[in-house]
Coordinates of C-alpha atoms and ligand atoms in Angstrom, one line a residue:
X2 CA 22.6 -44.4 55.6
X3 CA 19.3 -44.8 53.6
X4 CA 17.7 -41.4 53.3
X5 CA 14.5 -41.9 51.5
X6 CA 11.7 -39.6 50.1
X7 CA 8.8 -42.1 50.2
X8 CA 7.2 -44.1 53.1
X9 CA 9.6 -46.5 54.8
X10 CA 7.4 -49.5 53.9
X11 CA 8.7 -49.2 50.3
X12 CA 12.3 -49.9 51.5
X13 CA 12.0 -53.2 53.4
X14 CA 15.0 -54.7 51.7
X15 CA 14.8 -57.8 53.9
X16 CA 11.4 -58.8 52.5
X17 CA 10.6 -60.1 49.0
X18 CA 7.6 -58.4 47.3
X19 CA 4.6 -60.9 47.1
X20 CA 4.3 -60.5 43.4
X21 CA 3.2 -62.8 40.6
X22 CA 6.8 -62.7 39.3
X23 CA 8.3 -63.9 42.6
X24 CA 5.6 -66.7 42.7
X25 CA 6.6 -67.9 39.3
X26 CA 10.4 -68.2 39.4
X27 CA 12.8 -70.2 41.5
X28 CA 15.6 -68.1 42.9
X29 CA 19.1 -69.5 43.1
X30 CA 20.9 -69.3 46.4
X31 CA 22.4 -65.8 47.0
X32 CA 25.4 -64.9 49.1
X33 CA 25.8 -61.9 51.6
X34 CA 29.1 -60.0 51.8
X35 CA 30.8 -61.1 55.0
X36 CA 34.4 -60.2 54.2
X37 CA 36.7 -57.5 52.8
X38 CA 37.1 -57.9 49.0
X39 CA 38.8 -56.1 46.2
X40 CA 37.4 -55.6 42.7
X41 CA 38.0 -53.6 39.5
X42 CA 34.4 -52.2 39.5
X43 CA 31.9 -52.1 42.4
X44 CA 28.3 -51.9 41.2
X45 CA 25.7 -50.6 43.7
X46 CA 22.3 -52.1 42.9
X47 CA 21.4 -55.6 41.6
X48 CA 18.6 -54.7 39.1
X49 CA 18.7 -54.6 35.3
X50 CA 21.2 -51.8 35.2
X51 CA 23.7 -53.3 37.7
X52 CA 23.4 -56.9 36.5
X53 CA 23.7 -56.0 32.8
X54 CA 26.7 -53.9 33.7
X55 CA 28.3 -56.8 35.5
X56 CA 27.6 -59.2 32.7
X57 CA 29.0 -57.0 29.9
X58 CA 32.0 -56.1 32.0
X59 CA 32.9 -59.8 32.5
X60 CA 31.8 -61.1 29.1
X61 CA 32.9 -58.4 26.7
X62 CA 35.8 -56.8 28.6
X63 CA 37.2 -59.4 31.0
X64 CA 36.8 -57.0 33.8
X65 CA 35.9 -58.2 37.4
X66 CA 33.0 -56.5 39.1
X67 CA 31.3 -56.9 42.4
X68 CA 27.6 -56.2 42.6
X69 CA 26.2 -55.1 46.0
X70 CA 22.4 -55.3 46.4
X71 CA 20.6 -54.2 49.5
X72 CA 17.7 -56.7 49.0
X73 CA 17.9 -59.7 46.7
X74 CA 18.8 -59.7 43.0
X75 CA 15.9 -58.0 41.2
X76 CA 14.5 -56.8 44.6
X77 CA 13.8 -53.3 43.2
X78 CA 11.8 -52.2 40.2
X79 CA 13.5 -54.8 37.9
X80 CA 11.8 -57.7 39.6
X81 CA 8.4 -56.0 40.0
X82 CA 7.6 -54.2 36.8
X83 CA 5.0 -54.9 34.2
X84 CA 7.5 -56.5 31.8
X85 CA 6.7 -54.2 28.9
X86 CA 9.6 -53.9 26.5
X87 CA 8.5 -50.6 25.1
X88 CA 10.2 -47.4 24.0
X89 CA 11.3 -44.6 24.4
X90 CA 12.2 -44.0 28.0
X91 CA 11.2 -40.4 27.9
X92 CA 8.5 -38.1 29.1
X93 CA 9.4 -35.5 26.5
X94 CA 7.4 -35.3 23.3
X95 CA 9.3 -35.7 20.0
X96 CA 9.0 -32.0 19.4
X97 CA 10.6 -31.3 22.8
X98 CA 13.3 -33.8 22.2
X99 CA 14.2 -32.2 18.9
X100 CA 14.1 -28.7 20.4
X101 CA 16.4 -29.7 23.3
X102 CA 18.8 -32.0 21.7
X103 CA 18.5 -31.4 17.9
X104 CA 17.1 -33.8 15.2
X105 CA 20.3 -35.9 14.8
X106 CA 20.7 -36.7 18.5
X107 CA 16.9 -37.5 18.8
X108 CA 17.3 -39.9 15.9
X109 CA 20.2 -41.5 17.7
X110 CA 18.1 -41.7 20.8
X111 CA 15.4 -43.5 18.9
X112 CA 17.9 -45.8 17.2
X113 CA 19.4 -46.6 20.6
X114 CA 16.0 -47.3 22.1
X115 CA 15.2 -49.8 19.3
X116 CA 18.6 -51.4 19.9
X117 CA 17.8 -51.5 23.6
X118 CA 14.4 -53.3 22.9
X119 CA 16.3 -56.2 21.2
X120 CA 18.7 -56.8 24.1
X121 CA 16.5 -59.0 26.3
X122 CA 15.9 -61.5 23.5
X123 CA 19.5 -61.5 22.3
X124 CA 21.0 -61.7 25.7
X125 CA 18.6 -64.5 26.6
X126 CA 19.6 -66.4 23.5
X127 CA 23.3 -65.9 23.9
X128 CA 23.4 -66.7 27.6
X129 CA 20.8 -69.5 27.5
X130 CA 18.1 -68.2 29.8
X131 CA 14.4 -67.9 29.4
X132 CA 12.6 -64.5 29.5
X133 CA 9.2 -65.9 28.6
X134 CA 8.5 -63.4 25.8
X135 CA 4.9 -62.7 24.7
X136 CA 3.3 -60.8 22.0
X137 CA 4.8 -58.7 19.1
X138 CA 5.3 -55.0 19.6
X139 CA 3.0 -53.0 21.9
X140 CA -0.2 -50.9 21.6
X141 CA -1.2 -47.5 22.7
X142 CA -5.0 -47.4 23.1
X143 CA -7.0 -44.1 22.7
X144 CA -9.1 -44.0 25.9
X145 CA -11.1 -41.1 24.3
X146 CA -11.9 -40.5 20.6
X147 CA -10.2 -37.1 20.7
X148 CA -6.8 -38.7 21.4
X149 CA -6.7 -40.4 18.0
X150 CA -5.5 -37.4 16.0
X151 CA -2.5 -37.0 18.3
X152 CA -1.8 -40.8 18.0
X153 CA -2.0 -40.5 14.2
X154 CA 0.6 -37.6 14.2
X155 CA 2.8 -39.5 16.5
X156 CA 2.8 -42.6 14.3
X157 CA 3.6 -40.5 11.2
X158 CA 6.6 -38.8 12.9
X159 CA 8.0 -42.0 14.3
X160 CA 7.6 -43.8 11.0
X161 CA 8.7 -41.0 8.6
X162 CA 11.4 -39.3 10.6
X163 CA 12.8 -42.1 12.7
X164 CA 12.0 -45.3 10.8
X165 CA 10.0 -46.9 13.6
X166 CA 7.4 -49.3 12.3
X167 CA 4.0 -48.0 13.5
X168 CA 0.4 -48.7 12.4
X169 CA -2.8 -47.0 13.2
X170 CA -5.9 -49.0 14.1
X171 CA -9.5 -47.6 14.1
X172 CA -11.8 -48.6 17.0
X173 CA -13.2 -51.7 15.3
X174 CA -9.7 -52.9 14.3
X175 CA -8.4 -52.4 17.8
X176 CA -11.2 -54.2 19.4
X177 CA -10.9 -57.1 17.0
X178 CA -7.1 -57.4 17.2
X179 CA -6.3 -56.5 20.9
X180 CA -9.3 -56.5 23.3
X181 CA -12.8 -55.3 23.8
X182 CA -14.2 -53.1 26.6
X183 CA -14.9 -49.4 27.0
X184 CA -12.3 -46.7 26.3
X185 CA -11.1 -48.5 23.1
X186 CA -11.4 -45.8 20.4
X187 CA -8.6 -47.1 18.3
X188 CA -4.9 -47.2 18.8
X189 CA -1.4 -47.4 17.5
X190 CA 0.8 -50.5 17.2
X191 CA 4.5 -50.0 17.5
X192 CA 6.3 -53.1 16.0
X193 CA 9.2 -52.8 18.5
X194 CA 9.3 -54.7 21.8
X195 CA 7.1 -57.3 23.4
X196 CA 6.3 -58.5 26.9
X197 CA 8.5 -60.6 29.2
X198 CA 8.9 -62.1 32.7
X199 CA 11.0 -59.3 34.3
X200 CA 12.3 -61.1 37.3
X201 CA 13.3 -64.1 35.2
X202 CA 15.2 -61.6 33.0
X203 CA 16.9 -60.0 35.8
X204 CA 17.9 -63.3 37.4
X205 CA 19.1 -64.5 34.0
X206 CA 21.3 -61.5 33.7
X207 CA 22.7 -62.0 37.2
X208 CA 23.4 -65.7 36.8
X209 CA 25.1 -65.1 33.5
X210 CA 27.2 -62.4 35.1
X211 CA 28.1 -64.8 37.9
X212 CA 28.9 -67.6 35.6
X213 CA 31.3 -65.3 33.6
X214 CA 33.2 -64.4 36.8
X215 CA 31.3 -61.5 38.5
X216 CA 30.7 -61.5 42.2
X217 CA 27.2 -60.7 43.4
X218 CA 26.2 -60.2 47.0
X219 CA 22.6 -59.8 48.3
X220 CA 21.4 -58.4 51.6
X221 CA 24.5 -56.2 51.3
X222 CA 23.5 -52.5 51.3
X223 CA 26.2 -49.9 50.9
X224 CA 25.9 -47.9 54.1
X225 CA 29.1 -45.9 53.8
X226 CA 31.2 -44.9 50.9
X227 CA 34.7 -43.5 51.5
X228 CA 37.7 -42.6 49.4
X229 CA 41.0 -44.4 50.1
X230 CA 43.6 -42.6 47.9
X231 CA 42.6 -43.4 44.3
X232 CA 40.3 -46.2 45.4
X233 CA 36.7 -46.4 46.7
X234 CA 35.7 -48.3 49.8
X235 CA 32.2 -49.3 50.0
X236 CA 31.1 -50.5 53.4
X237 CA 28.1 -52.9 54.0
X238 CA 26.9 -54.2 57.4
X239 CA 29.0 -57.4 56.9
X240 CA 32.1 -56.3 55.0
X241 CA 33.5 -54.0 52.5
X242 CA 34.6 -53.7 48.8
X243 CA 37.7 -51.8 47.7
X244 CA 37.2 -50.8 44.0
X245 CA 39.0 -48.7 41.3
X246 CA 35.7 -47.7 39.8
X247 CA 32.0 -47.6 41.0
X248 CA 28.8 -47.7 39.0
X249 CA 25.7 -46.3 40.7
X250 CA 22.7 -48.4 39.6
X251 CA 20.1 -47.7 42.2
X252 CA 17.5 -45.9 40.1
X253 CA 14.3 -45.1 42.1
X254 CA 15.8 -46.5 45.3
X255 CA 18.7 -44.1 45.3
X256 CA 19.3 -42.8 48.8
X257 CA 20.0 -39.1 49.1
X258 CA 22.9 -40.0 51.3
X259 CA 24.6 -42.4 48.9
X260 CA 26.7 -39.9 47.0
X261 CA 26.6 -36.1 47.4
X262 CA 26.6 -35.5 43.6
X263 CA 23.6 -37.7 43.0
X264 CA 21.7 -36.6 46.0
X265 CA 18.3 -34.8 45.4
X266 CA 18.3 -35.4 41.7
X267 CA 16.0 -38.4 41.4
X268 CA 12.2 -38.1 42.0
X269 CA 11.0 -41.5 43.1
X270 CA 7.5 -42.4 42.2
X271 CA 5.4 -45.4 43.0
X272 CA 3.9 -47.7 40.4
X273 CA 1.3 -50.4 41.4
X274 CA 0.2 -53.6 39.9
X275 CA -2.9 -55.9 40.3
X276 CA -3.0 -59.4 38.8
X277 CA -6.3 -61.2 38.4
X278 CA -6.9 -64.9 39.1
X279 CA -6.5 -67.0 35.9
X280 CA -9.5 -66.2 33.6
X281 CA -11.6 -69.0 32.2
X282 CA -11.8 -69.4 28.3
X283 CA -15.4 -68.3 28.5
X284 CA -14.5 -65.1 30.3
X285 CA -11.7 -64.3 27.9
X286 CA -14.0 -64.9 24.9
X287 CA -16.8 -62.7 26.6
X288 CA -14.3 -59.8 27.1
X289 CA -12.6 -60.7 23.8
X290 CA -8.9 -60.5 24.4
X291 CA -6.9 -62.3 21.7
X292 CA -3.6 -60.3 22.0
X293 CA -0.6 -61.0 24.3
X294 CA 1.1 -57.7 23.5
X295 CA 1.3 -55.1 26.2
X296 CA -1.2 -52.1 26.1
X297 CA -0.8 -48.6 27.5
X298 CA -3.6 -46.1 27.3
X299 CA -3.5 -42.4 26.4
X300 CA -4.1 -40.9 29.9
X301 CA -1.3 -38.7 31.2
X302 CA -1.3 -40.9 34.3
X303 CA -1.3 -44.1 32.2
X304 CA -3.0 -47.5 32.8
X305 CA -0.9 -50.3 31.5
X306 CA -2.0 -53.9 31.1
X307 CA -1.3 -57.3 29.5
X308 CA -2.4 -60.8 29.4
X309 CA -0.1 -63.2 31.2
X310 CA 0.9 -66.7 30.0
X311 CA -1.5 -68.4 32.5
X312 CA -4.4 -66.2 31.3
X313 CA -4.4 -63.7 34.1
X314 CA -4.5 -60.0 33.4
X315 CA -1.9 -57.7 34.8
X316 CA -3.2 -54.2 35.4
X317 CA -0.9 -51.3 36.5
X318 CA -1.3 -47.6 37.4
X319 CA 0.4 -44.8 39.2
X320 CA -1.2 -42.2 41.5
X321 CA -0.1 -42.8 45.1
X322 CA 2.4 -40.2 46.2
X323 CA 3.2 -41.2 49.7
X324 CA 3.2 -45.0 49.8
X325 CA 1.8 -45.2 53.4
X326 CA -0.7 -48.0 54.1
X327 CA -3.8 -45.7 53.8
X328 CA -2.8 -44.4 50.3
X329 CA -1.8 -47.9 49.2
X330 CA -5.2 -49.3 50.1
X331 CA -6.9 -46.2 48.3
X332 CA -4.9 -46.8 45.1
X333 CA -5.6 -50.5 45.2
X334 CA -9.4 -49.9 45.6
X335 CA -9.3 -47.3 42.8
X336 CA -7.4 -49.6 40.5
X337 CA -9.9 -52.5 40.9
X338 CA -12.9 -50.3 40.3
X339 CA -11.2 -48.8 37.2
X340 CA -10.4 -52.3 36.0
X341 CA -14.1 -53.3 36.3
X342 CA -15.2 -50.1 34.6
X343 CA -12.8 -50.6 31.6
X344 CA -13.4 -54.3 31.3
X345 CA -17.1 -54.7 32.3
X346 CA -17.2 -58.4 31.3
X347 CA -14.7 -59.0 34.1
X348 CA -16.5 -57.1 36.8
X349 CA -16.2 -58.9 40.1
X350 CA -13.1 -61.0 39.0
X351 CA -10.9 -61.4 42.0
X352 CA -7.2 -60.3 42.2
X353 CA -4.6 -62.8 43.4
X354 CA -1.7 -60.3 43.6
X355 CA -1.2 -56.6 44.3
X356 CA 2.3 -55.1 44.7
X357 CA 4.2 -51.9 44.1
X358 CA 7.6 -50.6 43.5
X359 CA 9.5 -47.3 42.9
X360 CA 10.5 -45.8 39.5
X361 CA 12.9 -42.9 38.9
X362 CA 11.7 -39.7 37.4
X363 CA 13.8 -36.6 37.1
X364 CA 13.6 -33.0 35.9
X365 CA 15.4 -34.1 32.8
X366 CA 12.6 -36.4 31.8
X367 CA 15.0 -38.7 29.9
X368 CA 17.5 -41.3 31.3
X369 CA 20.8 -40.3 32.8
X370 CA 23.8 -42.5 31.8
X371 CA 27.4 -41.2 32.2
X372 CA 30.4 -40.5 34.3
X373 CA 30.7 -37.9 37.0
X374 CA 32.6 -34.8 35.8
X375 CA 34.0 -34.2 39.3
X376 CA 35.2 -37.9 39.7
X377 CA 35.7 -39.9 36.5
X378 CA 36.0 -43.1 38.4
X379 CA 32.3 -42.9 39.2
X380 CA 29.6 -43.9 36.6
X381 CA 25.8 -43.8 36.9
X382 CA 23.0 -45.4 35.0
X383 CA 19.5 -44.4 36.2
X384 CA 16.4 -42.2 35.8
X385 CA 14.6 -44.2 33.2
X386 CA 11.2 -42.3 33.6
X387 CA 9.4 -45.5 34.5
X388 CA 10.5 -47.2 31.3
X389 CA 13.6 -49.2 32.0
X390 CA 12.9 -52.8 30.9
X391 CA 14.5 -52.0 27.6
X392 CA 16.7 -49.1 28.6
X393 CA 18.2 -50.1 32.0
X394 CA 20.1 -53.1 30.7
X395 CA 21.2 -51.1 27.7
X396 CA 22.4 -48.4 30.0
X397 CA 24.3 -50.9 32.0
X398 CA 25.9 -52.1 28.8
X399 CA 26.9 -48.6 27.7
X400 CA 28.6 -47.9 31.0
X401 CA 30.4 -51.3 31.0
X402 CA 31.6 -50.6 27.4
X403 CA 32.9 -47.1 28.5
X404 CA 34.8 -48.7 31.3
X405 CA 36.1 -51.5 29.1
X406 CA 37.2 -49.3 26.3
X407 CA 38.4 -46.4 28.5
X408 CA 36.2 -44.1 26.3
X409 CA 33.4 -41.7 27.3
X410 CA 30.0 -43.3 27.7
X411 CA 28.6 -43.5 24.1
X412 CA 25.1 -42.4 25.1
X413 CA 23.0 -40.2 22.7
X414 CA 22.6 -36.8 24.1
X415 CA 19.0 -37.4 25.5
X416 CA 20.4 -40.2 27.6
X417 CA 23.6 -38.5 28.7
X418 CA 24.4 -36.4 31.8
X419 CA 22.9 -36.1 35.2
X420 CA 19.5 -34.5 35.9
X421 CA 19.4 -31.1 37.6
X422 CA 19.1 -31.2 41.4
X423 CA 15.7 -30.3 42.8
X424 CA 15.7 -26.8 44.3
X425 CA 14.1 -28.0 47.5
X426 CA 14.8 -31.8 47.6
X427 CA 12.5 -32.3 50.6
X428 CA 9.6 -30.9 48.6
X429 CA 9.7 -33.6 46.0
X430 CA 6.6 -35.5 47.3
X431 CA 4.7 -32.2 47.1
X432 CA 6.0 -31.5 43.6
X433 CA 4.8 -35.0 42.5
X434 CA 1.4 -34.6 44.2
X435 CA 0.9 -31.3 42.4
X436 CA 2.0 -32.8 39.1
X437 CA -0.5 -35.7 39.5
X438 CA -3.3 -33.3 40.4
X439 CA -2.5 -31.3 37.3
X440 CA -2.4 -34.5 35.1
X441 CA -5.8 -35.6 36.4
X442 CA -7.3 -32.2 35.8
X443 CA -5.7 -32.2 32.2
X444 CA -7.1 -35.6 31.4
X445 CA -10.6 -34.6 32.9
X446 CA -10.6 -31.4 30.9
X447 CA -9.5 -33.0 27.6
X448 CA -12.0 -35.9 28.0
X449 CA -14.8 -33.3 28.2
X450 CA -14.0 -32.0 24.7
X451 CA -15.6 -33.7 21.7
Ligands
FAD13 C1 5.4 -51.5 39.3 C2 6.4 -51.1 38.2 C3 6.0 -51.4 36.9 C4 6.9 -51.0 35.9 N1 6.6 -51.4 34.6 C5 7.5 -51.2 33.6 C6 7.3 -51.7 32.3 O1 6.4 -52.4 32.1 N2 8.2 -51.4 31.3 C7 9.3 -50.6 31.6 O2 10.1 -50.3 30.7 N3 9.6 -50.2 32.9 C8 8.7 -50.5 33.9 N4 9.0 -50.1 35.2 C9 10.3 -49.4 35.4 C10 11.5 -50.4 35.4 O3 11.2 -51.5 36.2 C11 12.8 -49.7 35.9 O4 13.0 -48.6 35.1 C12 14.0 -50.6 35.9 O5 13.7 -51.9 36.5 C13 15.2 -50.0 36.5 O6 16.2 -50.9 36.7 P1 17.4 -50.5 37.7 O7 18.2 -51.8 37.7 O8 18.0 -49.3 37.3 O9 16.7 -50.2 39.1 P2 16.1 -51.2 40.2 O10 15.6 -52.5 39.6 O11 15.1 -50.5 41.0 O12 17.4 -51.6 41.1 C14 18.0 -50.8 41.9 C15 18.5 -51.6 43.1 O13 19.4 -50.8 43.9 C16 19.3 -51.4 45.2 N5 19.9 -50.4 46.1 C17 19.4 -49.2 46.4 N6 20.3 -48.6 47.3 C18 21.3 -49.5 47.6 C19 22.4 -49.5 48.3 N7 22.7 -48.4 49.2 N8 23.2 -50.5 48.4 C20 23.0 -51.6 47.6 N9 21.9 -51.7 46.8 C21 21.0 -50.6 46.8 C22 17.8 -51.6 45.4 O14 17.6 -52.6 46.4 C23 17.4 -52.1 44.0 O15 17.3 -53.5 43.9 C24 8.1 -50.4 36.3 C25 8.5 -50.2 37.6 C26 7.6 -50.6 38.5 C27 8.0 -50.3 40.0

C-alpha cells in the first residue's frame, strides 16, 4: 500500500536508523498488532503528532486511542531530527502571513507557536520523563554581512508586533557568545525554545500515553483502510483496528495511497545530519564554542547545528532530492566539506554518525491541522515545513482537544486546513529539484552583493 515519492531506501520501516539518538536511548519493548481490536480513535503514525494526540486523548479527555506505527515509535522524523525547538513552522515571511491570513490570525499563529515551544518541557515535567534540554532560545547567524539588515527588520517585527523576545548581535558579540568560525557576521537570538533529545521526547510521549491507557503497536503499518458503516477499519499485516475516528499523523512519510483526500498534497523532502566524534576541550576552545543553543544560518537552504551534551557537534542540511545511494553519498561529502570550511579549526574531525529522514513540505508553506470536510470522523496533523519539534506535538494536542470537546480544531488560520493537491503529483521530485536549484542560485547571487 505504501506509494512513495522518494527512493525506497528511505522507507525501510523494519530497520532502525543508525543515529546518535538511537545510540543514546534505551527503547522499551514494543508490541506488534496481531489481533482484531476496537478503539475510539485510531492514530496512524507513532511520531510526535501521533503520540501527543494519544497522550492528550487519554490524559485530558479519557478517550481510548490505538496508535499504529509502521516502524518503531519515533521511527520517522521525530526520532531523527536535530532536536531544535524553534519557531515558527512556516516558510512564509511575516509579510506573506499577514497578507494571506490577516494580522490577527498571524498574531494567533505566533502566540500558538510560542505555546507549542513550551510543551516539551511542560509535558516532560508533568509526565516525569527526561528530554535532555540544552541551551536557552536559538540563534540565526548571518552567513554574509548583507543578511544582517533583513535579520534586524525581522527581529523588530517579531518583538514589536508579536511580542516575541528577540535580540540582535553584531559579529563580535555573536562570535563571543555563540561560536567562532567563518560566516559569522552577526545574528539574532530568539528567546523562545531550546534544544532537546528528540527520540527521548518521542518515547516519553509514547510511554506516558501507554501508561494512561492508550494502545500502541509498532511494526504495524496500515496497508488498507476501509469503511464499515459509520466506522473505519484499518488493516495491518497482523490484524486490524475498528475505530470511530481516525487521526492521520504520518507527515513526510504519508503514502499517496493512504487516503484519497490526502494523496498528492505533501511534498516529502530529505534532511541529513552528521555528528562528529566528541571534541576535546582544546578543540572546543580553539574553535570557541561556548553556547549549547541551536543555530540556523541565513541560507535559503539552511545549515543547522548545535553542540550535543557529550561535546559532539550535530550538523544538518538539506539538498538531496532523490535519496538514492549515490545522491546520499554526494550530500554527505558536501556536508563534511562545508562543515570543515565553516569551522576551520575542526578540519579533519571525523564523524561518528550520518543519517537522514523525511520532512513534509506543502504548497501551503504552513502546517495543516484539521478535520476532513468530506468526512468529519477523519482528522489530520501534518505538513510542518521541516519544523515540527515544537509544532507537531502541539498539533496532536489540538486534534485531541477537538475530538475530546467535540468542537472544531482550534488552530489559528495559518495552521488550519489541508494544503492544495499538486497539479502533477508524480512531478514533485522535479519541482523540489527546481526549487533547490533556484535557492542555490538565489543564495549565490545575493552573496555576491556587498
Ligand atoms: C533530519 C531531520 C532533522 C530535523 N530537524 C528538526 C529540528 O531540529 N527542529 C524541528 O522543529 N523539526 C525538525 N525536523 C522536522 C521534525 O522532525 C518533524 O516535523 C516532526 O518530527 C514530525 O512529526 P510527526 O509525528 O508528524 O511525523 P514523523 O515523526 O515523521 O512520524 C510519522 C510516522 O508515520 C509512520 N507511518 C507512515 N505511514 C504509515 C502507515 N501507513 N501506517 C502506520 N504508520 C505509518 C512513519 O513510520 C512515521 O514514524 C527534522 C526532520 C528531519 C528528518
